[in-house]
Each structure stands twice: as C-alpha cells, then as structure tokens.
mmCIF file of C-alpha atoms and ligand atoms in Angstrom:
data_model
loop_
_atom_site.group_PDB
_atom_site.id
_atom_site.type_symbol
_atom_site.label_atom_id
_atom_site.label_comp_id
_atom_site.label_asym_id
_atom_site.label_seq_id
_atom_site.Cartn_x
_atom_site.Cartn_y
_atom_site.Cartn_z
ATOM 1 C CA MET A 28 22.983 44.682 -50.152
ATOM 2 C CA ILE A 29 23.465 44.151 -46.408
ATOM 3 C CA LYS A 30 24.619 40.644 -45.639
ATOM 4 C CA LYS A 31 22.239 38.541 -43.552
ATOM 5 C CA LEU A 32 22.955 35.218 -41.870
ATOM 6 C CA LYS A 33 20.795 32.564 -40.222
ATOM 7 C CA ALA A 34 20.200 31.805 -36.575
ATOM 8 C CA ALA A 35 18.041 29.025 -35.130
ATOM 9 C CA ILE A 36 15.792 30.446 -32.429
ATOM 10 C CA PHE A 37 14.806 28.309 -29.446
ATOM 11 C CA THR A 38 11.073 29.030 -29.054
ATOM 12 C CA GLY A 39 10.326 26.798 -26.078
ATOM 13 C CA ALA A 40 10.437 23.182 -24.939
ATOM 14 C CA ASN A 41 9.231 20.679 -27.523
ATOM 15 C CA LYS A 42 8.602 23.417 -30.075
ATOM 16 C CA PRO A 43 10.448 23.582 -33.383
ATOM 17 C CA PHE A 44 13.358 25.989 -33.691
ATOM 18 C CA GLU A 45 12.586 28.927 -35.981
ATOM 19 C CA ILE A 46 15.165 29.842 -38.596
ATOM 20 C CA LYS A 47 15.537 33.617 -38.896
ATOM 21 C CA GLU A 48 17.892 35.827 -40.872
ATOM 22 C CA PHE A 49 19.438 38.834 -39.186
ATOM 23 C CA ASP A 50 21.675 41.702 -40.247
ATOM 24 C CA ILE A 51 25.364 41.650 -39.528
ATOM 25 C CA THR A 52 26.558 44.486 -37.295
ATOM 26 C CA PRO A 53 30.088 45.437 -36.228
ATOM 27 C CA PRO A 54 31.204 43.883 -32.898
ATOM 28 C CA LYS A 55 31.423 46.131 -29.846
ATOM 29 C CA LYS A 56 34.771 46.818 -28.181
ATOM 30 C CA GLY A 57 36.121 43.659 -26.566
ATOM 31 C CA MET A 58 33.953 41.468 -28.779
ATOM 32 C CA ALA A 59 34.648 39.553 -31.983
ATOM 33 C CA ARG A 60 32.419 38.030 -34.616
ATOM 34 C CA LEU A 61 33.113 34.464 -35.685
ATOM 35 C CA ASP A 62 31.610 32.585 -38.620
ATOM 36 C CA LEU A 63 30.483 29.033 -38.050
ATOM 37 C CA GLU A 64 32.926 26.177 -38.516
ATOM 38 C CA ALA A 65 31.131 23.682 -36.269
ATOM 39 C CA SER A 66 28.622 23.951 -33.434
ATOM 40 C CA GLY A 67 27.786 20.930 -31.303
ATOM 41 C CA VAL A 68 24.448 19.872 -29.860
ATOM 42 C CA CYS A 69 25.138 19.002 -26.231
ATOM 43 C CA GLY A 70 23.035 16.795 -23.951
ATOM 44 C CA THR A 71 22.187 20.016 -22.087
ATOM 45 C CA ASP A 72 20.635 21.482 -25.245
ATOM 46 C CA VAL A 73 18.537 18.352 -25.655
ATOM 47 C CA HIS A 74 17.430 18.710 -22.003
ATOM 48 C CA PHE A 75 16.386 22.329 -22.729
ATOM 49 C CA HIS A 76 14.418 21.151 -25.713
ATOM 50 C CA THR A 77 12.640 18.347 -23.876
ATOM 51 C CA GLY A 78 11.909 20.697 -20.964
ATOM 52 C CA LYS A 79 14.014 18.686 -18.479
ATOM 53 C CA LEU A 80 16.051 21.855 -17.932
ATOM 54 C CA LEU A 81 14.069 25.082 -17.947
ATOM 55 C CA LEU A 82 14.999 27.911 -20.275
ATOM 56 C CA GLU A 83 13.085 31.063 -21.108
ATOM 57 C CA PRO A 84 12.635 31.602 -24.896
ATOM 58 C CA PRO A 85 13.500 33.208 -27.238
ATOM 59 C CA LYS A 86 17.217 32.400 -27.276
ATOM 60 C CA VAL A 87 19.957 31.322 -29.621
ATOM 61 C CA ILE A 88 21.281 28.401 -27.592
ATOM 62 C CA GLY A 89 24.322 26.273 -28.332
ATOM 63 C CA HIS A 90 27.530 26.476 -26.345
ATOM 64 C CA GLU A 91 29.975 24.339 -28.312
ATOM 65 C CA TYR A 92 30.864 26.821 -31.013
ATOM 66 C CA VAL A 93 34.019 26.640 -33.061
ATOM 67 C CA GLY A 94 34.264 29.585 -35.413
ATOM 68 C CA ARG A 95 36.603 31.591 -37.594
ATOM 69 C CA VAL A 96 37.188 35.169 -36.478
ATOM 70 C CA VAL A 97 35.881 37.448 -39.225
ATOM 71 C CA ASP A 98 35.471 40.784 -37.450
ATOM 72 C CA ILE A 99 37.708 42.136 -34.708
ATOM 73 C CA SER A 100 39.075 45.660 -34.202
ATOM 74 C CA GLU A 101 42.757 46.255 -34.742
ATOM 75 C CA GLU A 102 43.076 47.442 -31.150
ATOM 76 C CA ASP A 103 41.468 44.288 -29.739
ATOM 77 C CA SER A 104 43.462 42.116 -32.088
ATOM 78 C CA LYS A 105 46.706 43.528 -30.662
ATOM 79 C CA LYS A 106 45.467 43.443 -27.087
ATOM 80 C CA PHE A 107 44.324 39.793 -27.129
ATOM 81 C CA GLY A 108 46.665 38.311 -29.764
ATOM 82 C CA ILE A 109 43.733 37.075 -31.833
ATOM 83 C CA ASN A 110 43.479 37.939 -35.514
ATOM 84 C CA ALA A 111 40.894 37.729 -38.255
ATOM 85 C CA GLY A 112 41.214 34.258 -39.774
ATOM 86 C CA ASP A 113 42.045 32.530 -36.468
ATOM 87 C CA VAL A 114 39.832 29.611 -35.488
ATOM 88 C CA ALA A 115 38.696 29.508 -31.874
ATOM 89 C CA ILE A 116 36.387 27.761 -29.433
ATOM 90 C CA VAL A 117 33.913 30.101 -27.753
ATOM 91 C CA ASP A 118 33.607 29.500 -24.011
ATOM 92 C CA ILE A 119 30.205 30.849 -22.941
ATOM 93 C CA ALA A 120 30.907 31.072 -19.200
ATOM 94 C CA CYS A 121 31.296 34.508 -17.586
ATOM 95 C CA PRO A 122 32.122 33.978 -13.900
ATOM 96 C CA CYS A 123 31.833 37.112 -11.739
ATOM 97 C CA GLY A 124 35.391 37.040 -10.415
ATOM 98 C CA GLU A 125 34.183 38.421 -7.079
ATOM 99 C CA CYS A 126 32.405 35.644 -5.180
ATOM 100 C CA LYS A 127 34.038 33.247 -2.732
ATOM 101 C CA LEU A 128 34.143 30.494 -5.367
ATOM 102 C CA CYS A 129 35.769 32.664 -8.021
ATOM 103 C CA LYS A 130 38.304 33.958 -5.522
ATOM 104 C CA SER A 131 39.265 30.438 -4.456
ATOM 105 C CA GLY A 132 39.796 29.254 -8.041
ATOM 106 C CA ASP A 133 36.431 27.520 -8.312
ATOM 107 C CA ASP A 134 35.087 29.931 -10.931
ATOM 108 C CA ALA A 135 33.444 27.046 -12.818
ATOM 109 C CA ASN A 136 30.894 27.062 -10.011
ATOM 110 C CA CYS A 137 30.609 30.844 -9.572
ATOM 111 C CA VAL A 138 27.370 31.690 -7.758
ATOM 112 C CA ASN A 139 26.751 34.674 -10.051
ATOM 113 C CA MET A 140 27.541 32.885 -13.294
ATOM 114 C CA ALA A 141 26.455 34.645 -16.471
ATOM 115 C CA VAL A 142 26.633 33.286 -20.021
ATOM 116 C CA THR A 143 27.432 34.866 -23.363
ATOM 117 C CA ASN A 144 24.470 33.228 -25.123
ATOM 118 C CA GLY A 145 21.666 34.537 -22.891
ATOM 119 C CA GLY A 146 20.709 37.533 -25.055
ATOM 120 C CA ASN A 147 17.425 38.099 -26.856
ATOM 121 C CA PRO A 148 17.885 37.196 -30.534
ATOM 122 C CA TYR A 149 15.649 40.089 -31.547
ATOM 123 C CA GLU A 150 18.113 42.564 -30.036
ATOM 124 C CA VAL A 151 21.438 43.635 -31.571
ATOM 125 C CA PRO A 152 23.750 41.832 -32.258
ATOM 126 C CA TYR A 153 21.120 39.059 -32.679
ATOM 127 C CA PHE A 154 23.640 36.190 -32.842
ATOM 128 C CA HIS A 155 24.356 35.509 -29.175
ATOM 129 C CA GLY A 156 24.714 31.733 -29.152
ATOM 130 C CA GLY A 157 26.028 28.782 -31.077
ATOM 131 C CA PHE A 158 23.164 27.580 -33.239
ATOM 132 C CA ALA A 159 23.777 30.174 -35.904
ATOM 133 C CA GLU A 160 25.909 30.855 -38.962
ATOM 134 C CA THR A 161 27.812 33.521 -37.082
ATOM 135 C CA THR A 162 28.207 34.519 -33.434
ATOM 136 C CA TYR A 163 29.527 37.354 -31.283
ATOM 137 C CA ALA A 164 31.691 36.567 -28.276
ATOM 138 C CA PRO A 165 33.869 38.397 -25.761
ATOM 139 C CA ILE A 166 37.430 37.959 -27.007
ATOM 140 C CA GLU A 167 38.571 36.929 -23.531
ATOM 141 C CA ASN A 168 36.239 33.918 -23.925
ATOM 142 C CA LEU A 169 38.017 32.629 -27.028
ATOM 143 C CA ILE A 170 40.496 29.782 -27.000
ATOM 144 C CA LYS A 171 42.460 29.830 -30.221
ATOM 145 C CA LEU A 172 42.996 26.480 -31.949
ATOM 146 C CA PRO A 173 46.532 25.693 -33.060
ATOM 147 C CA GLU A 174 46.934 24.861 -36.762
ATOM 148 C CA ASN A 175 47.211 21.142 -36.007
ATOM 149 C CA VAL A 176 43.748 20.975 -34.411
ATOM 150 C CA ASP A 177 40.876 20.190 -36.747
ATOM 151 C CA PRO A 178 37.910 22.540 -36.047
ATOM 152 C CA LEU A 179 35.333 19.756 -36.401
ATOM 153 C CA ALA A 180 37.293 17.414 -34.104
ATOM 154 C CA ALA A 181 37.644 20.211 -31.533
ATOM 155 C CA CYS A 182 33.902 20.811 -31.688
ATOM 156 C CA VAL A 183 32.908 17.192 -31.046
ATOM 157 C CA PHE A 184 34.164 17.263 -27.455
ATOM 158 C CA ALA A 185 34.140 21.072 -26.997
ATOM 159 C CA CYS A 186 31.991 20.722 -23.865
ATOM 160 C CA PRO A 187 32.374 17.019 -22.903
ATOM 161 C CA GLY A 188 36.170 17.323 -23.120
ATOM 162 C CA PRO A 189 36.547 20.184 -20.613
ATOM 163 C CA THR A 190 33.728 18.636 -18.518
ATOM 164 C CA ALA A 191 35.725 15.419 -18.100
ATOM 165 C CA ILE A 192 39.022 17.270 -17.616
ATOM 166 C CA HIS A 193 37.437 19.491 -14.945
ATOM 167 C CA ALA A 194 36.392 16.414 -12.941
ATOM 168 C CA PHE A 195 39.954 15.059 -13.068
ATOM 169 C CA ASN A 196 41.295 18.482 -12.101
ATOM 170 C CA LEU A 197 38.960 18.608 -9.088
ATOM 171 C CA ALA A 198 40.296 15.200 -8.076
ATOM 172 C CA LYS A 199 43.874 16.515 -8.280
ATOM 173 C CA LYS A 200 42.834 19.572 -6.288
ATOM 174 C CA ALA A 201 41.404 17.260 -3.623
ATOM 175 C CA GLY A 202 44.783 15.532 -3.357
ATOM 176 C CA VAL A 203 44.107 12.480 -5.516
ATOM 177 C CA ASP A 204 47.284 11.136 -7.110
ATOM 178 C CA LEU A 205 46.017 10.096 -10.542
ATOM 179 C CA SER A 206 49.337 8.389 -11.334
ATOM 180 C CA ASP A 207 48.405 5.906 -8.612
ATOM 181 C CA VAL A 208 45.298 4.676 -10.440
ATOM 182 C CA SER A 209 45.852 1.231 -11.901
ATOM 183 C CA LEU A 210 42.252 0.175 -12.503
ATOM 184 C CA ALA A 211 39.596 2.658 -13.558
ATOM 185 C CA VAL A 212 35.992 2.167 -14.596
ATOM 186 C CA VAL A 213 34.035 4.600 -16.751
ATOM 187 C CA GLN A 214 30.263 4.357 -16.524
ATOM 188 C CA GLY A 215 28.656 5.341 -19.814
ATOM 189 C CA THR A 216 30.207 5.755 -23.254
ATOM 190 C CA GLY A 217 28.671 9.033 -24.389
ATOM 191 C CA PRO A 218 31.016 11.922 -25.227
ATOM 192 C CA VAL A 219 32.000 12.627 -21.582
ATOM 193 C CA GLY A 220 32.694 8.921 -20.958
ATOM 194 C CA CYS A 221 34.710 8.663 -24.179
ATOM 195 C CA MET A 222 36.807 11.672 -23.195
ATOM 196 C CA ALA A 223 37.384 10.163 -19.745
ATOM 197 C CA ILE A 224 38.639 6.934 -21.343
ATOM 198 C CA ALA A 225 41.043 8.859 -23.602
ATOM 199 C CA TYR A 226 42.295 10.871 -20.608
ATOM 200 C CA LEU A 227 42.805 7.784 -18.430
ATOM 201 C CA LYS A 228 44.653 6.107 -21.301
ATOM 202 C CA ALA A 229 46.951 9.132 -21.594
ATOM 203 C CA LEU A 230 47.638 8.757 -17.844
ATOM 204 C CA ASN A 231 48.845 5.205 -18.587
ATOM 205 C CA VAL A 232 46.228 3.609 -16.360
ATOM 206 C CA LYS A 233 46.867 -0.139 -16.647
ATOM 207 C CA LYS A 234 43.275 -1.344 -16.876
ATOM 208 C CA ILE A 235 40.299 0.687 -18.067
ATOM 209 C CA PHE A 236 36.821 -0.774 -18.174
ATOM 210 C CA ALA A 237 33.720 0.825 -19.664
ATOM 211 C CA LEU A 238 30.298 -0.045 -18.282
ATOM 212 C CA VAL A 239 27.352 0.272 -20.661
ATOM 213 C CA ALA A 240 23.696 -0.669 -20.587
ATOM 214 C CA ASP A 241 23.773 -1.686 -24.207
ATOM 215 C CA ILE A 242 26.776 -3.115 -26.014
ATOM 216 C CA THR A 243 26.826 -2.522 -29.736
ATOM 217 C CA ASN A 244 29.676 -3.204 -32.142
ATOM 218 C CA ASP A 245 30.005 0.559 -32.547
ATOM 219 C CA ASN A 246 30.516 1.456 -28.912
ATOM 220 C CA LEU A 247 32.704 -1.611 -28.369
ATOM 221 C CA ASN A 248 35.020 -0.612 -31.233
ATOM 222 C CA LEU A 249 34.999 3.029 -30.186
ATOM 223 C CA VAL A 250 35.945 2.535 -26.540
ATOM 224 C CA LYS A 251 38.653 0.046 -27.518
ATOM 225 C CA LYS A 252 40.086 2.559 -29.996
ATOM 226 C CA LEU A 253 40.087 5.192 -27.245
ATOM 227 C CA GLY A 254 42.007 2.883 -24.948
ATOM 228 C CA ALA A 255 39.524 0.872 -22.862
ATOM 229 C CA ASP A 256 40.594 -2.724 -22.230
ATOM 230 C CA ASP A 257 37.112 -4.122 -22.017
ATOM 231 C CA ILE A 258 33.473 -3.216 -21.961
ATOM 232 C CA ILE A 259 30.993 -4.732 -19.516
ATOM 233 C CA ASP A 260 27.299 -4.916 -20.275
ATOM 234 C CA VAL A 261 25.491 -3.990 -17.052
ATOM 235 C CA LYS A 262 22.093 -4.988 -18.381
ATOM 236 C CA ASN A 263 20.747 -8.059 -16.575
ATOM 237 C CA LYS A 264 23.677 -8.007 -14.132
ATOM 238 C CA SER A 265 23.360 -7.220 -10.450
ATOM 239 C CA ASP A 266 25.710 -4.733 -8.829
ATOM 240 C CA ALA A 267 27.230 -7.645 -6.891
ATOM 241 C CA GLU A 268 27.964 -9.480 -10.152
ATOM 242 C CA ILE A 269 29.566 -6.380 -11.685
ATOM 243 C CA GLY A 270 31.518 -5.858 -8.462
ATOM 244 C CA GLU A 271 32.787 -9.430 -8.692
ATOM 245 C CA LEU A 272 34.045 -8.891 -12.263
ATOM 246 C CA ILE A 273 35.931 -5.752 -11.256
ATOM 247 C CA LYS A 274 37.357 -7.404 -8.139
ATOM 248 C CA ASN A 275 38.618 -10.326 -10.203
ATOM 249 C CA ALA A 276 40.428 -7.872 -12.452
ATOM 250 C CA SER A 277 42.061 -6.068 -9.526
ATOM 251 C CA ASP A 278 43.418 -8.758 -7.175
ATOM 252 C CA GLY A 279 40.212 -8.696 -5.189
ATOM 253 C CA LEU A 280 40.424 -4.997 -4.321
ATOM 254 C CA GLY A 281 37.965 -3.193 -6.589
ATOM 255 C CA ALA A 282 38.362 -0.105 -8.749
ATOM 256 C CA ASP A 283 40.760 2.670 -7.729
ATOM 257 C CA LEU A 284 38.679 5.228 -9.583
ATOM 258 C CA VAL A 285 35.187 5.237 -11.075
ATOM 259 C CA PHE A 286 34.038 7.983 -13.437
ATOM 260 C CA GLU A 287 30.255 8.408 -13.718
ATOM 261 C CA ALA A 288 29.287 9.593 -17.193
ATOM 262 C CA SER A 289 26.082 7.708 -17.866
ATOM 263 C CA GLY A 290 23.620 10.117 -16.273
ATOM 264 C CA ASN A 291 21.625 7.117 -15.099
ATOM 265 C CA PRO A 292 20.832 7.319 -11.360
ATOM 266 C CA LYS A 293 21.214 3.517 -11.165
ATOM 267 C CA ALA A 294 24.910 3.949 -11.924
ATOM 268 C CA ILE A 295 25.530 5.416 -8.457
ATOM 269 C CA PRO A 296 24.931 2.280 -6.326
ATOM 270 C CA THR A 297 26.921 0.332 -8.928
ATOM 271 C CA GLY A 298 29.792 2.785 -8.486
ATOM 272 C CA PHE A 299 29.726 2.352 -4.692
ATOM 273 C CA GLU A 300 29.812 -1.412 -5.154
ATOM 274 C CA ILE A 301 32.746 -1.604 -7.544
ATOM 275 C CA LEU A 302 35.038 0.900 -5.803
ATOM 276 C CA ARG A 303 37.755 -0.357 -3.503
ATOM 277 C CA ASN A 304 38.199 0.979 0.013
ATOM 278 C CA ARG A 305 39.296 4.640 -0.241
ATOM 279 C CA GLY A 306 38.340 4.538 -3.926
ATOM 280 C CA VAL A 307 37.672 7.802 -5.769
ATOM 281 C CA TYR A 308 34.282 8.387 -7.369
ATOM 282 C CA LEU A 309 34.101 11.251 -9.884
ATOM 283 C CA VAL A 310 30.517 12.228 -10.649
ATOM 284 C CA PRO A 311 30.194 14.774 -13.470
ATOM 285 C CA GLY A 312 27.530 12.828 -15.387
ATOM 286 C CA GLN A 313 24.264 13.279 -13.481
ATOM 287 C CA TYR A 314 23.220 16.339 -15.421
ATOM 288 C CA SER A 315 19.453 16.313 -15.122
ATOM 289 C CA ASN A 316 16.807 15.011 -12.776
ATOM 290 C CA SER A 317 16.418 11.466 -14.011
ATOM 291 C CA GLY A 318 14.647 10.196 -10.919
ATOM 292 C CA GLU A 319 15.518 8.928 -7.472
ATOM 293 C CA ILE A 320 17.459 5.852 -6.473
ATOM 294 C CA SER A 321 18.056 4.153 -3.160
ATOM 295 C CA ILE A 322 21.650 3.911 -2.065
ATOM 296 C CA MET A 323 23.424 2.257 0.855
ATOM 297 C CA PRO A 324 25.082 5.257 2.526
ATOM 298 C CA GLN A 325 26.975 2.978 4.896
ATOM 299 C CA LEU A 326 29.204 2.015 1.952
ATOM 300 C CA ILE A 327 30.477 5.605 1.878
ATOM 301 C CA THR A 328 31.589 5.106 5.464
ATOM 302 C CA PHE A 329 32.612 1.440 5.421
ATOM 303 C CA LYS A 330 34.686 1.883 2.288
ATOM 304 C CA ALA A 331 35.742 5.428 3.242
ATOM 305 C CA LEU A 332 34.902 6.498 -0.290
ATOM 306 C CA HIS A 333 36.139 9.716 -1.777
ATOM 307 C CA ILE A 334 33.195 11.100 -3.763
ATOM 308 C CA ILE A 335 33.793 14.170 -5.909
ATOM 309 C CA GLY A 336 30.937 15.888 -7.717
ATOM 310 C CA SER A 337 31.863 18.031 -10.691
ATOM 311 C CA SER A 338 29.803 20.399 -12.765
ATOM 312 C CA GLN A 339 30.721 22.878 -15.483
ATOM 313 C CA TYR A 340 34.293 23.744 -16.382
ATOM 314 C CA ASN A 341 36.338 26.892 -16.702
ATOM 315 C CA ILE A 342 38.304 28.436 -19.522
ATOM 316 C CA CYS A 343 41.530 26.768 -18.314
ATOM 317 C CA ASP A 344 39.861 23.379 -18.779
ATOM 318 C CA VAL A 345 38.957 24.371 -22.359
ATOM 319 C CA LYS A 346 42.590 25.340 -22.990
ATOM 320 C CA GLU A 347 43.745 22.044 -21.467
ATOM 321 C CA TYR A 348 41.302 20.168 -23.712
ATOM 322 C CA VAL A 349 42.677 21.891 -26.832
ATOM 323 C CA ASP A 350 46.257 21.112 -25.737
ATOM 324 C CA PHE A 351 45.252 17.513 -25.012
ATOM 325 C CA ILE A 352 43.832 16.820 -28.485
ATOM 326 C CA SER A 353 46.521 18.855 -30.249
ATOM 327 C CA LYS A 354 49.094 16.305 -29.059
ATOM 328 C CA ASP A 355 47.192 13.373 -30.509
ATOM 329 C CA PHE A 356 46.290 13.425 -34.190
ATOM 330 C CA LYS A 357 44.887 9.880 -34.020
ATOM 331 C CA LEU A 358 42.524 10.914 -31.217
ATOM 332 C CA GLN A 359 41.360 13.862 -33.328
ATOM 333 C CA GLU A 360 40.589 11.485 -36.208
ATOM 334 C CA ILE A 361 38.625 9.176 -33.884
ATOM 335 C CA ILE A 362 36.550 11.936 -32.322
ATOM 336 C CA LYS A 363 35.956 13.640 -35.665
ATOM 337 C CA SER A 364 34.462 10.401 -36.956
ATOM 338 C CA LEU A 365 31.791 10.649 -34.235
ATOM 339 C CA ALA A 366 30.227 13.772 -35.745
ATOM 340 C CA SER A 367 26.962 13.637 -37.670
ATOM 341 C CA CYS A 368 26.715 16.960 -39.503
ATOM 342 C CA TYR A 369 23.702 19.159 -40.306
ATOM 343 C CA THR A 370 23.282 22.778 -41.395
ATOM 344 C CA VAL A 371 21.662 25.472 -39.234
ATOM 345 C CA SER A 372 18.561 25.292 -41.473
ATOM 346 C CA ASP A 373 18.287 21.559 -40.656
ATOM 347 C CA ILE A 374 18.379 22.056 -36.896
ATOM 348 C CA ASN A 375 14.974 20.479 -36.281
ATOM 349 C CA VAL A 376 16.041 17.258 -38.034
ATOM 350 C CA ALA A 377 19.318 17.419 -36.096
ATOM 351 C CA PHE A 378 17.441 17.638 -32.784
ATOM 352 C CA ASP A 379 15.012 14.846 -33.724
ATOM 353 C CA ASP A 380 17.995 12.624 -34.518
ATOM 354 C CA ALA A 381 19.827 13.654 -31.348
ATOM 355 C CA LYS A 382 16.743 12.883 -29.243
ATOM 356 C CA ALA A 383 16.308 9.532 -30.974
ATOM 357 C CA ARG A 384 19.981 8.842 -30.093
ATOM 358 C CA LYS A 385 20.756 8.216 -33.751
ATOM 359 C CA ASN A 386 24.076 10.064 -33.458
ATOM 360 C CA ILE A 387 26.913 9.931 -30.983
ATOM 361 C CA LYS A 388 27.503 13.634 -31.607
ATOM 362 C CA THR A 389 25.226 15.977 -33.510
ATOM 363 C CA VAL A 390 27.016 18.959 -35.050
ATOM 364 C CA LEU A 391 25.862 21.956 -37.077
ATOM 365 C CA VAL A 392 28.263 23.022 -39.815
ATOM 366 C CA LYS A 393 28.293 25.695 -42.499
ATOM 367 C CA GLU A 394 26.313 25.160 -45.690
ATOM 368 C CA GLY A 395 27.979 23.890 -48.844
HETATM 369 ZN ZN1 LIG B 411 27.474 21.158 -22.996
HETATM 370 ZN ZN1 LIG B 412 31.909 34.319 -8.976
#
C-alpha cells in the first residue's frame, strides 16, 4: 500500500483548516523530504487566519518546521552534506539573489522574495509547508541541528529567534556597538521579546527591563529566568511615568536601547519617551496593521534617536539562532517548556487556543 500522510490545508480566513491525506512522492533534484518533528504556529499564521494578513487559499502554511530528513538522493546528500536521519530547520525564504537588496547583503528584504510553502496542496508534491506530517524543501534552505540541540526547543523560537537576531544584526550593520549597551528595555514578552531578552543577557547588558501590559506570575518568572532584571507593568501608567522609572535606573539618562516586540502601536511613543539621547530603537515587532497612533516626531530630532526597523530574517540569522541555543542547554530547557503541543489533526483546536492566547507557543508535533 502507498504510504499517505496528513497535511492541514488553509482554506481561507476564519475558516477551519481541512485535514487531507496525500501520497508520498520522491523529492526532485535539490529537494529533500523531512518528516515532522515540530512545527510552530507563528503570530503571522494567526494573522493569516484572522484575515489581518491576506493569503490566497488553498495552501499548506507554517514556516517554523523542524523535521528529520527521510528522503534525499545520494548525489544531493554528498553535495550538501546533509544525510537521511539529520534533523534540520526549514527556512522558507527564497531571495532572488539579483536585486539591489540581495546584492548588498539585505536579502531578508529582497524585493522579489519567494517562499517554499506557496505551492498548491493539490499539486505534487502536495506537502509544501509546515502544517503537515511531512514536507519537501530545497536542501539549500535547510539548517542542520547539531546533536545537542533539541528539535522541539529549536522549533519554539524557529522564527522569533532569527527575527530578533536579525534586528540586532541590522543594528550592528548600522554601526551600533552593542557592547556599549548598559540598560536595555524590551517591550512585550512574546517569543520575539523573550529571545531579545536572552540575547541581551548573553551580551552581558547590565540592566534589562521588560515592559508588559499585563503582569502574570508566568511571564514574570519567565523573563527573570531569561535574564531580565525587572518587569514593568505599563497598564495604567503614562509614558512620562514609565520614562521616569527608566531614568531612575540609568542615572537620569534613559535607555541605551529599546527593542519593540509587543506589536502594540502604543508602544512606539513609549519607546521614544524612555530612550536616552542618541538611543537606539529596534522595531521588529509591528507585524500587522493594529491601528494608528499619534507620535511626537520632534523627539526623533531632539533626542537624535536612531530608529531601526527590521522585518524578516535570512538563512544566516537562522544559523546564528541554532548556534546561539546550542551553546546554552539551560536556555533550550526554558524555551522548550513554552511549547504547547498538538497533532496536525488537532490544528483547529491549536489555532483556537493560539488565538485565545492560551499558549505562549503553539506547536504541532507528530502523533503518538
Ligand atoms: Zn514567523
Ligand atoms: Zn532579491
């Protein structure tokens, strides 16, 4: 009997995913097939499903896939140094390599960006994206996990990790000396914010504060474990009051660096307020249209702020993320504990729970 495996088909905004079984076919040259170890539900996927980001159905979405290579030709195996049995993260980005951005090293923001998971699930090889029990990917898009990296841990921050790292890398590219940061503030404690805290801690930043709209024991314990010194509840506090707290913690100066990971437009004027003169504002978190906000643009001038937007990441950031967590077993244990696991068949429950913010990280894993 021909083996069939399941894929969850995105059928449109606010519609249930359909679970379908498809045949397994051999991968084309340059491609490998990987069986599911863990596949994360990203905020972007939730935005697709609520219709905040538009996406044409039908598709197999999901871009945080960690899988075990089960089918690869001998020739490709030799060429790419990837073997059957290896576990790898699939990076879905396919920059063109030709445009001005690609040529200047900014391929994360290629103007002709294609993705590996854009195919029609009713066309061979059916399994294009991450919400499936198996997937096909170009081998050049695979980042192999070393033995000391847990596949589930790697999956939890598979996209938030490189997203945060990319923002820091853009700062370095813009000449920011991150070793000079002594007080940093992270706005939001979702996966991107958590990764930013862990990264800042690894940089030995002296004081790290997290700003949240809702303190719970869970997020308090989590950010402290990741290395934040304190958490500030921004609810019912004016920007001036928050600014005062940060100034008091920094000899009256303000924050050297603020990292926006809340996605709340209101975070932006707060960021302007708490930064010191010539402070650096990294903004990778505003990932959907969540409304307008009034700002005081004169603060950009008066404080001579250095504002750096960041979107997407490239395959080097994914590699850097894997290297980063491979050095820190404790960090892997912490991030692994954030996963709430479901099977592909349970994807609709997984999405309901993700939308209801029941989980810090929703992950699909193999059955049994
Ligand atoms: Zn993502
Ligand atoms: Zn390009």
